[in-house]
PDB file of N, CA and C in Angstrom:
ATOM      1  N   UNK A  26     -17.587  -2.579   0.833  1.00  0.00           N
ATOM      2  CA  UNK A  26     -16.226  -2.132   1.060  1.00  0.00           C
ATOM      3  C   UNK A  26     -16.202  -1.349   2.372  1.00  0.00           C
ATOM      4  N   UNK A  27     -14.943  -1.584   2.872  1.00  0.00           N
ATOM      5  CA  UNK A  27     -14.989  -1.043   4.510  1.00  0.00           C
ATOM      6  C   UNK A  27     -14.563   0.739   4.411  1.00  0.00           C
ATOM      7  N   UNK A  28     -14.771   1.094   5.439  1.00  0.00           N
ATOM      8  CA  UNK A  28     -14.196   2.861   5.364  1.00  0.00           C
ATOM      9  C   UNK A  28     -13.385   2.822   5.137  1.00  0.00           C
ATOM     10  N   UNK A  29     -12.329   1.948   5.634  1.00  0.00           N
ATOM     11  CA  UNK A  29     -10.831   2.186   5.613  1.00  0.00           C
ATOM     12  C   UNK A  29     -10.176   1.872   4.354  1.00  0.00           C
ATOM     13  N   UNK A  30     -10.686   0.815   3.523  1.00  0.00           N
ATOM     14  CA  UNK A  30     -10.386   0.345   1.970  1.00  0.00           C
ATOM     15  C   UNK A  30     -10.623   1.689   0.943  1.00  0.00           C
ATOM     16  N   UNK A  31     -12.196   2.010   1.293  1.00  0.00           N
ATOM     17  CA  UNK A  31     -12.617   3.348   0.788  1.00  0.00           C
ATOM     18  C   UNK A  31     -11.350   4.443   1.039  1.00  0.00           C
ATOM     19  N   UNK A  32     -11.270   4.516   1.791  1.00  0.00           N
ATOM     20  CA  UNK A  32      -9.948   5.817   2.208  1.00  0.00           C
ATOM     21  C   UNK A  32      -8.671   5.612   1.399  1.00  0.00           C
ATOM     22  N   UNK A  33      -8.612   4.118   1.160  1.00  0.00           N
ATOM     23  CA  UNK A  33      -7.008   4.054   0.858  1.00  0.00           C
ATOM     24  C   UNK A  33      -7.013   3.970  -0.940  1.00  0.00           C
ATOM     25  N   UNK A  34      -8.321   3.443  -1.252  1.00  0.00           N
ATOM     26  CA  UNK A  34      -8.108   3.510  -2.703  1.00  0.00           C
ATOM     27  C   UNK A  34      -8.597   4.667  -2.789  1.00  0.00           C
ATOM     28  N   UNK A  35      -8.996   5.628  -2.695  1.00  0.00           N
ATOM     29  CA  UNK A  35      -9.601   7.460  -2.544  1.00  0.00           C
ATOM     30  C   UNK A  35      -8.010   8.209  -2.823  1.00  0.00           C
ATOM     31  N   UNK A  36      -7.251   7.436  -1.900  1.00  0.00           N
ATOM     32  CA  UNK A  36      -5.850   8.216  -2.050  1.00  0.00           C
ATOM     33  C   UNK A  36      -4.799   7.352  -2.994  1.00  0.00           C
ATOM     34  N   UNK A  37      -4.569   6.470  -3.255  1.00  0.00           N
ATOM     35  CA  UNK A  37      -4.314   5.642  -4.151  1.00  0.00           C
ATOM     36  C   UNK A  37      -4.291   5.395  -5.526  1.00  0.00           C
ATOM     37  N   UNK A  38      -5.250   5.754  -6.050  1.00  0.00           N
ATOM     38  CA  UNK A  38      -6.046   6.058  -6.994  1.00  0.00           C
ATOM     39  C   UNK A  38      -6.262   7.011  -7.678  1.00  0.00           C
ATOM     40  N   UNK A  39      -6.887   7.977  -7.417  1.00  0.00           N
ATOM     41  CA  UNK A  39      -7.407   9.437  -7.684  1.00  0.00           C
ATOM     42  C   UNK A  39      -6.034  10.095  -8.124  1.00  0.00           C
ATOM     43  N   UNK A  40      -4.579  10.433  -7.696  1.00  0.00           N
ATOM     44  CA  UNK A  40      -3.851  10.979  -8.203  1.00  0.00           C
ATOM     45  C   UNK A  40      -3.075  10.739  -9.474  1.00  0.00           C
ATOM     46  N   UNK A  41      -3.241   9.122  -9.655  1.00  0.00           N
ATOM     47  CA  UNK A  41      -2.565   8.781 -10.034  1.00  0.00           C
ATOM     48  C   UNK A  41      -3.521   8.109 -11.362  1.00  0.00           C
ATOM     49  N   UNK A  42      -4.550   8.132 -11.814  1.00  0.00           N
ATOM     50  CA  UNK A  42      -5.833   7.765 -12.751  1.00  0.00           C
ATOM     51  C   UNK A  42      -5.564   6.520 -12.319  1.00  0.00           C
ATOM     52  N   UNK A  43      -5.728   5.809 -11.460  1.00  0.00           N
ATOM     53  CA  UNK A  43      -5.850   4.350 -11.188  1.00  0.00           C
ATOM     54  C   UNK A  43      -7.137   3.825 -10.965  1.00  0.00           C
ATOM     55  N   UNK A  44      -7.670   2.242 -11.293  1.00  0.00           N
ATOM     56  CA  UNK A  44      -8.982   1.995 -11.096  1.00  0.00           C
ATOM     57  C   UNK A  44      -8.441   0.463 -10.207  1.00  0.00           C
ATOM     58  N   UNK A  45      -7.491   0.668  -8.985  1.00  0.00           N
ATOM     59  CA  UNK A  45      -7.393  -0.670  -8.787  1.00  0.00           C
ATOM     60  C   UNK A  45      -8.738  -1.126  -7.656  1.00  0.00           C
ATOM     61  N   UNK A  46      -9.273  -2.491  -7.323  1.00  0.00           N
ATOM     62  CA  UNK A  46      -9.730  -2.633  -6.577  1.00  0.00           C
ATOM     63  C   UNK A  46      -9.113  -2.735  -5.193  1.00  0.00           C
ATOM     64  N   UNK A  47      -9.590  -3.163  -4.149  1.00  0.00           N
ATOM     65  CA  UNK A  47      -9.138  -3.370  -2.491  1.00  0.00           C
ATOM     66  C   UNK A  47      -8.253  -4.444  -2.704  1.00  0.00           C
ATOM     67  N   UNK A  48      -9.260  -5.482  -3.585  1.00  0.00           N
ATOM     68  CA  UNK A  48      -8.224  -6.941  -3.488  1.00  0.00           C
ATOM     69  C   UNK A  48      -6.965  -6.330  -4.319  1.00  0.00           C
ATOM     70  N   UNK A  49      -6.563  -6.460  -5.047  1.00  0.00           N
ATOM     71  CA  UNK A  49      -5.352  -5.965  -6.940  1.00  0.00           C
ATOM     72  C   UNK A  49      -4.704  -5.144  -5.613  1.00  0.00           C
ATOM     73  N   UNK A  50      -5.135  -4.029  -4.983  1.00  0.00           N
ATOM     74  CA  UNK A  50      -3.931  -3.502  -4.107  1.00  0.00           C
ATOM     75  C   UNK A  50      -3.203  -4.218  -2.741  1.00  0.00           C
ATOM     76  N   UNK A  51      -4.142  -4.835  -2.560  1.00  0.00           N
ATOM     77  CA  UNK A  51      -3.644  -5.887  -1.324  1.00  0.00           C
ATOM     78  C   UNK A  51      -2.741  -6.825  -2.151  1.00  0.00           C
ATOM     79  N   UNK A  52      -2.854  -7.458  -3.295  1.00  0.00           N
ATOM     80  CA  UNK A  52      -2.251  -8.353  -4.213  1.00  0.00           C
ATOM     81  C   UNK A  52      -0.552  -7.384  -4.358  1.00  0.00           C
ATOM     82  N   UNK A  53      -0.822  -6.051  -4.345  1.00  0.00           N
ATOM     83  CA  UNK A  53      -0.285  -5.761  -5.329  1.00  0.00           C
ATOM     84  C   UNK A  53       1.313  -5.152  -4.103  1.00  0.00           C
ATOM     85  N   UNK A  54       0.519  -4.975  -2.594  1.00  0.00           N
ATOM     86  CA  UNK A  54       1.289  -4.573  -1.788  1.00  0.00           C
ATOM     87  C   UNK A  54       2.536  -5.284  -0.872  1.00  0.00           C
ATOM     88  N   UNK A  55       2.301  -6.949  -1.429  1.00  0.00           N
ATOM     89  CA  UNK A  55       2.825  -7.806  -0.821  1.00  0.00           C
ATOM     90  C   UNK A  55       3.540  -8.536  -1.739  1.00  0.00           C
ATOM     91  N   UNK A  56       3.633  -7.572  -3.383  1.00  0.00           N
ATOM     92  CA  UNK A  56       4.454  -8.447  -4.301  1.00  0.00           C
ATOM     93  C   UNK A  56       5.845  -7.651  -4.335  1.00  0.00           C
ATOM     94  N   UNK A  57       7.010  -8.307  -5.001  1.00  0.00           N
ATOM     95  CA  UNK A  57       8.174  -7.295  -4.525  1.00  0.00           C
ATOM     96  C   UNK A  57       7.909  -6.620  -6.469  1.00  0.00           C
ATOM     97  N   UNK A  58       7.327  -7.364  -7.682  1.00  0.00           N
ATOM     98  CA  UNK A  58       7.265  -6.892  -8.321  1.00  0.00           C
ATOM     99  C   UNK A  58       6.487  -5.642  -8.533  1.00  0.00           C
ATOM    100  N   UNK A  59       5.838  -5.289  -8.118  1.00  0.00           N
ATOM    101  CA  UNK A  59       5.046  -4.377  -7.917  1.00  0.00           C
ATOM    102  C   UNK A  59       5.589  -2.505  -6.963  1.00  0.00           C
ATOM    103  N   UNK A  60       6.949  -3.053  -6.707  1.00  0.00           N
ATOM    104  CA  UNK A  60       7.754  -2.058  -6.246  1.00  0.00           C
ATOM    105  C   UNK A  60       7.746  -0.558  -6.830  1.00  0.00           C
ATOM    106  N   UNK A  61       7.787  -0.457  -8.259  1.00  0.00           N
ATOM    107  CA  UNK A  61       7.355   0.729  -9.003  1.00  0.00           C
ATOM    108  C   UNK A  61       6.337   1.240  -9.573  1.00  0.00           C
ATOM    109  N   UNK A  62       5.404   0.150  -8.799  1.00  0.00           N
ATOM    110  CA  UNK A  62       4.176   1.366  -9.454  1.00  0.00           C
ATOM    111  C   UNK A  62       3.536   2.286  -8.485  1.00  0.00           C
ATOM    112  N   UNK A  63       3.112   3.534  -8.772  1.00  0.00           N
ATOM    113  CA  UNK A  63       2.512   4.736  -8.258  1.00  0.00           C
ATOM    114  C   UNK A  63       1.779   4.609  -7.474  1.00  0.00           C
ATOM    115  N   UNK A  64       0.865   3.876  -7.740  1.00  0.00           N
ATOM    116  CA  UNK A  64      -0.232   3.482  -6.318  1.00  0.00           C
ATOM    117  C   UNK A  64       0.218   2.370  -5.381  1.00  0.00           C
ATOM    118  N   UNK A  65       1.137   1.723  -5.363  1.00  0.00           N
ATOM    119  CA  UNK A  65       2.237   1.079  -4.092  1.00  0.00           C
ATOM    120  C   UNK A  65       2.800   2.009  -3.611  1.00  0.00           C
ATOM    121  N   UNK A  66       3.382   2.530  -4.116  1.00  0.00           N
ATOM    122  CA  UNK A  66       4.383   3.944  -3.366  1.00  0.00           C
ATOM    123  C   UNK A  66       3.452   4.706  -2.833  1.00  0.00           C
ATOM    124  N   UNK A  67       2.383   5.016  -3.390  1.00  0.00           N
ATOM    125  CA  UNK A  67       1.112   6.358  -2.511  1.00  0.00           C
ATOM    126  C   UNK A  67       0.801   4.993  -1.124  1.00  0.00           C
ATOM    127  N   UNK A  68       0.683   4.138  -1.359  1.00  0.00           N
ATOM    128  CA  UNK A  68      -0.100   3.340  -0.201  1.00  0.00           C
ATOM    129  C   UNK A  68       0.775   3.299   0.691  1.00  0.00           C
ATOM    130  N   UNK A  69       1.789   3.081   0.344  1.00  0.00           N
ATOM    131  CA  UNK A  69       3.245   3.439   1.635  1.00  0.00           C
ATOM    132  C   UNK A  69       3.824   4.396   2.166  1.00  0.00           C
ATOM    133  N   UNK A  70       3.368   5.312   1.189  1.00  0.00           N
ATOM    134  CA  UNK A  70       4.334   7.295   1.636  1.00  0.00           C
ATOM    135  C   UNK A  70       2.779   7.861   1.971  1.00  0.00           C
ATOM    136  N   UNK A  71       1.616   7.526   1.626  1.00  0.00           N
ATOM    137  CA  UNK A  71       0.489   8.897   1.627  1.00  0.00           C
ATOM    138  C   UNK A  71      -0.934   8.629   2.651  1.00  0.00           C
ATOM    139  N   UNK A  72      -0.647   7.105   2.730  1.00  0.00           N
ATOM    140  CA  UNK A  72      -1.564   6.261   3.752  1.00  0.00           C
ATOM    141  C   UNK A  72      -0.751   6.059   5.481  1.00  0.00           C
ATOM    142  N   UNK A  73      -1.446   6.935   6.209  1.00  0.00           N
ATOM    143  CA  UNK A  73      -1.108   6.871   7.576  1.00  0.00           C
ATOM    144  C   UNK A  73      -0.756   5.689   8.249  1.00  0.00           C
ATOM    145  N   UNK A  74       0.355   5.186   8.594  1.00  0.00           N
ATOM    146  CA  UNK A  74       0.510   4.021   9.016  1.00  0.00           C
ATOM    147  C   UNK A  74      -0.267   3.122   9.760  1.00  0.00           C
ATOM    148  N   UNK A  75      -1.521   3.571  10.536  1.00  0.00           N
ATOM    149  CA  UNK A  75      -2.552   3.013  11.540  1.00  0.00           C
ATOM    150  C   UNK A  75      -3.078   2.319  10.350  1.00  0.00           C
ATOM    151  N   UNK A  76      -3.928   3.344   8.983  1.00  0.00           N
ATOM    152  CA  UNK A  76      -4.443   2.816   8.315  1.00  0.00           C
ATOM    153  C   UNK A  76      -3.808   1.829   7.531  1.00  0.00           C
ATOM    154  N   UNK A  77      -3.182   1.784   6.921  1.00  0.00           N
ATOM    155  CA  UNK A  77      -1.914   0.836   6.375  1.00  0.00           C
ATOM    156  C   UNK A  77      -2.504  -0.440   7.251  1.00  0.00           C
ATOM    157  N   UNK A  78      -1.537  -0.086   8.003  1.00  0.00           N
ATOM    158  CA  UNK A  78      -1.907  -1.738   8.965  1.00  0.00           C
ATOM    159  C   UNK A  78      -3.193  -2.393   9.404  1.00  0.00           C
ATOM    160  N   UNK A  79      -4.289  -1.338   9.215  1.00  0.00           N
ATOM    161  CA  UNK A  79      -5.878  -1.914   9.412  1.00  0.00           C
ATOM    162  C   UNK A  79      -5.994  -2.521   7.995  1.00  0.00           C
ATOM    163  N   UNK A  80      -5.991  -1.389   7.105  1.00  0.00           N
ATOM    164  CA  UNK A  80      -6.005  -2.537   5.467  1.00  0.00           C
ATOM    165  C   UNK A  80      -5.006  -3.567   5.445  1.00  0.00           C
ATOM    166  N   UNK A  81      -4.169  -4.020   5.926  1.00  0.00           N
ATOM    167  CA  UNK A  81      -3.218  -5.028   5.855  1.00  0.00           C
ATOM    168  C   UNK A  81      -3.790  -6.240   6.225  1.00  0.00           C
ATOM    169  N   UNK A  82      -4.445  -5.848   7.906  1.00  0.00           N
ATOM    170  CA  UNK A  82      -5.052  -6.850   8.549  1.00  0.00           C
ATOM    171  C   UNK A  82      -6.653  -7.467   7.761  1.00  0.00           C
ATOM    172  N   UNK A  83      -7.529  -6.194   7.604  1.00  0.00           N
ATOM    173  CA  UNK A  83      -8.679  -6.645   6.710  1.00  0.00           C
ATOM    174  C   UNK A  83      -8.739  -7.340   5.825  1.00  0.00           C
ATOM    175  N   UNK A  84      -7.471  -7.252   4.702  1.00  0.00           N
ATOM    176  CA  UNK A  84      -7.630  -7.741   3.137  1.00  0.00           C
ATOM    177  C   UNK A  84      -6.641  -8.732   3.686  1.00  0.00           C
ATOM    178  N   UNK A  85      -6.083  -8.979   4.740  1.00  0.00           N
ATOM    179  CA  UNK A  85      -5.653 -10.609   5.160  1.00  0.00           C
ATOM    180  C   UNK A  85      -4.447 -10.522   4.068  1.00  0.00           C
ATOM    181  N   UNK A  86      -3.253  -9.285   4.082  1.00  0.00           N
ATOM    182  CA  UNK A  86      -2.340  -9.398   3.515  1.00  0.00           C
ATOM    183  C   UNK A  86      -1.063 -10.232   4.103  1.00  0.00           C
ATOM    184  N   UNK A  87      -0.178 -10.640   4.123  1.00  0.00           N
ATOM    185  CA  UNK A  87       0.612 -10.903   4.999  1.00  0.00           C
ATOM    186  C   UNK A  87       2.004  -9.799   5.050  1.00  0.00           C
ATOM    187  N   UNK A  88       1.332  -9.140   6.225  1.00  0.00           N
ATOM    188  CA  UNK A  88       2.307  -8.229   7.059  1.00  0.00           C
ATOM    189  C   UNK A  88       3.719  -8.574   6.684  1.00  0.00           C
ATOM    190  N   UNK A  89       4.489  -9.383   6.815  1.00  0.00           N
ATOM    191  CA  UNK A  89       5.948  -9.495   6.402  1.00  0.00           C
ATOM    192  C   UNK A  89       6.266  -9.150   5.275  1.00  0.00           C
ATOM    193  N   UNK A  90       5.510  -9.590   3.948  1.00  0.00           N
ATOM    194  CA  UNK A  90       5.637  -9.558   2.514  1.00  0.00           C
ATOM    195  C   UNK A  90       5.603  -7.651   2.415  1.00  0.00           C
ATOM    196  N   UNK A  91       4.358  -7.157   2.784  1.00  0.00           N
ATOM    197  CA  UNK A  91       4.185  -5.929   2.634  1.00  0.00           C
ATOM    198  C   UNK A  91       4.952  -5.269   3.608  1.00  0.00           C
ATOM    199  N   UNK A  92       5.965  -5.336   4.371  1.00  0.00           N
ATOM    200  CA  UNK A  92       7.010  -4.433   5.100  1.00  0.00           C
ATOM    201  C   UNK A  92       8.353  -4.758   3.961  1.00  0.00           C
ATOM    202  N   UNK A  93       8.349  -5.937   3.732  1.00  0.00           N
ATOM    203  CA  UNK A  93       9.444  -6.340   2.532  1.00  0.00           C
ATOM    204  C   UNK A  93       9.376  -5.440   1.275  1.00  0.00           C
ATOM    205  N   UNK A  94       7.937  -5.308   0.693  1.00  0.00           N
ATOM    206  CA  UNK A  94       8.028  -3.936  -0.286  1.00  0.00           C
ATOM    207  C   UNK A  94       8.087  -2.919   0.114  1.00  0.00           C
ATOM    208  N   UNK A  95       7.708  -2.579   1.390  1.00  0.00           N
ATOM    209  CA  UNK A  95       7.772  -1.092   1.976  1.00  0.00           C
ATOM    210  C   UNK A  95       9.374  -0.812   1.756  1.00  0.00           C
ATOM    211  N   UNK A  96      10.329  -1.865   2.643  1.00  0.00           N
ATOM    212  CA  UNK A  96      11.643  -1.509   2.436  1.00  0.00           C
ATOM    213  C   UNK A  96      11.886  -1.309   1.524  1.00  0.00           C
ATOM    214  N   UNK A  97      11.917  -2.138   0.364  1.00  0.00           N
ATOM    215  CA  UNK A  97      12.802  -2.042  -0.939  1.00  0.00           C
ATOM    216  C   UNK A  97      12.540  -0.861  -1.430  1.00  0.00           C
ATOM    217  N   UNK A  98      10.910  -0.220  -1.713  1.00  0.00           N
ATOM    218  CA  UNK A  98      10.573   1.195  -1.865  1.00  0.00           C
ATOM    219  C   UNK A  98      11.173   2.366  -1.247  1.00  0.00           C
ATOM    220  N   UNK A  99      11.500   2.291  -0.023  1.00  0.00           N
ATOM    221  CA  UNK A  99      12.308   3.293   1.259  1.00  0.00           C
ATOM    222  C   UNK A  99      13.627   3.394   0.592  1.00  0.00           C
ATOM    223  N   UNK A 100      13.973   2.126   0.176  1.00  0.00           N
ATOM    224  CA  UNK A 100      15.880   2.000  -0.329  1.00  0.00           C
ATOM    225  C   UNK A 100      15.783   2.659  -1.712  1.00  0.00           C
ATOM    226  N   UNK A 101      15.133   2.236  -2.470  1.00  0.00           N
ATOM    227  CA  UNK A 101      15.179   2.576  -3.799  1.00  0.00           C
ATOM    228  C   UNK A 101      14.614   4.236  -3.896  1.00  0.00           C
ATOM    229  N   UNK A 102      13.721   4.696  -3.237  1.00  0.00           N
ATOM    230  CA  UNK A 102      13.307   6.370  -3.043  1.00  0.00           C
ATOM    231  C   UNK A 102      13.790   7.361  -2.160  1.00  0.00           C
ATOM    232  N   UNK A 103      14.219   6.497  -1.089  1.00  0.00           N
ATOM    233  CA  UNK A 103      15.169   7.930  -0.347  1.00  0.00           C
ATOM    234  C   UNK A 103      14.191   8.157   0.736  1.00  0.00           C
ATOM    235  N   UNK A 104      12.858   7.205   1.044  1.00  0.00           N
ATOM    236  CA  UNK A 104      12.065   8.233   1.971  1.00  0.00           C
ATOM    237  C   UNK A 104      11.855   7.078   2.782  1.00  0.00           C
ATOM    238  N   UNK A 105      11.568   7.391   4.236  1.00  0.00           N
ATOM    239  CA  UNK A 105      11.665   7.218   5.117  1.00  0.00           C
ATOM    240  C   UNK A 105       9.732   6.859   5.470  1.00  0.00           C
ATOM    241  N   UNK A 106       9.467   5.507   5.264  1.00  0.00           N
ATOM    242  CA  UNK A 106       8.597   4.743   5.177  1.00  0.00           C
ATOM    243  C   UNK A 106       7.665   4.233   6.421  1.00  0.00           C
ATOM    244  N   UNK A 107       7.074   4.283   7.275  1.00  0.00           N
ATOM    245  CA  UNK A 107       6.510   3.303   8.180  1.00  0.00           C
ATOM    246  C   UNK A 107       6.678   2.047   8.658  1.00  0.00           C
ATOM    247  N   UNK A 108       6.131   1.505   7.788  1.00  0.00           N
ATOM    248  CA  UNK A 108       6.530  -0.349   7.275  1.00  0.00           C
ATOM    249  C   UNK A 108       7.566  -0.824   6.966  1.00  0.00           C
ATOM    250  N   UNK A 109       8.181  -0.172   6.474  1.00  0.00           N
ATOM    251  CA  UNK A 109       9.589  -0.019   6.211  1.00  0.00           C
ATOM    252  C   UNK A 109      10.558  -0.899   7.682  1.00  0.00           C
ATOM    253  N   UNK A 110      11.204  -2.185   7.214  1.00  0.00           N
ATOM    254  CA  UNK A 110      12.220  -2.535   8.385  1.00  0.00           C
ATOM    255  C   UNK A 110      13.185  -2.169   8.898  1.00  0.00           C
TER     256      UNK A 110
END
């Protein structure tokens, strides 16, 4: 696992008792169902946008899908997102 995967499930995870792997969050960041769960929202509000987009590129997510949940998360929470369109 890369530093940067390490970093993001470290923050991802840990607050929230989550055991997801690198892949399940990459899966999980580019689905629109996946909009309410706790560790999508930490990966979008608590993960620095540089990093965001290095795990995006690594786990070979597709960037459009995961700015598409970023938005809907931004609309539906009130906060002002990165990825977010």
């Amino acid at each position: 696992m890369t530093n940067v995967a390490t970093q993001v499930l470290a923050t991802v995870n840990a607050p929230y008792g989550a055991n997801l792997s690198a892949h399940q969050l990459a899966e999980m960041i580019a689905d629109p169902a996946s909009v309410g769960v706790a560790s999508v929202f930490a990966f979008f509000s608590e993960v620095s946008a540089p990093v965001q987009k290095q795990f995006i590129k690594e786990m070979g997510v597709d960037a459009a899908k995961a700015g598409a949940v970023a938005t809907r998360i931004a609309k539906l929470s009130g906060y002002t997102l990165p990825l977010a369109a």
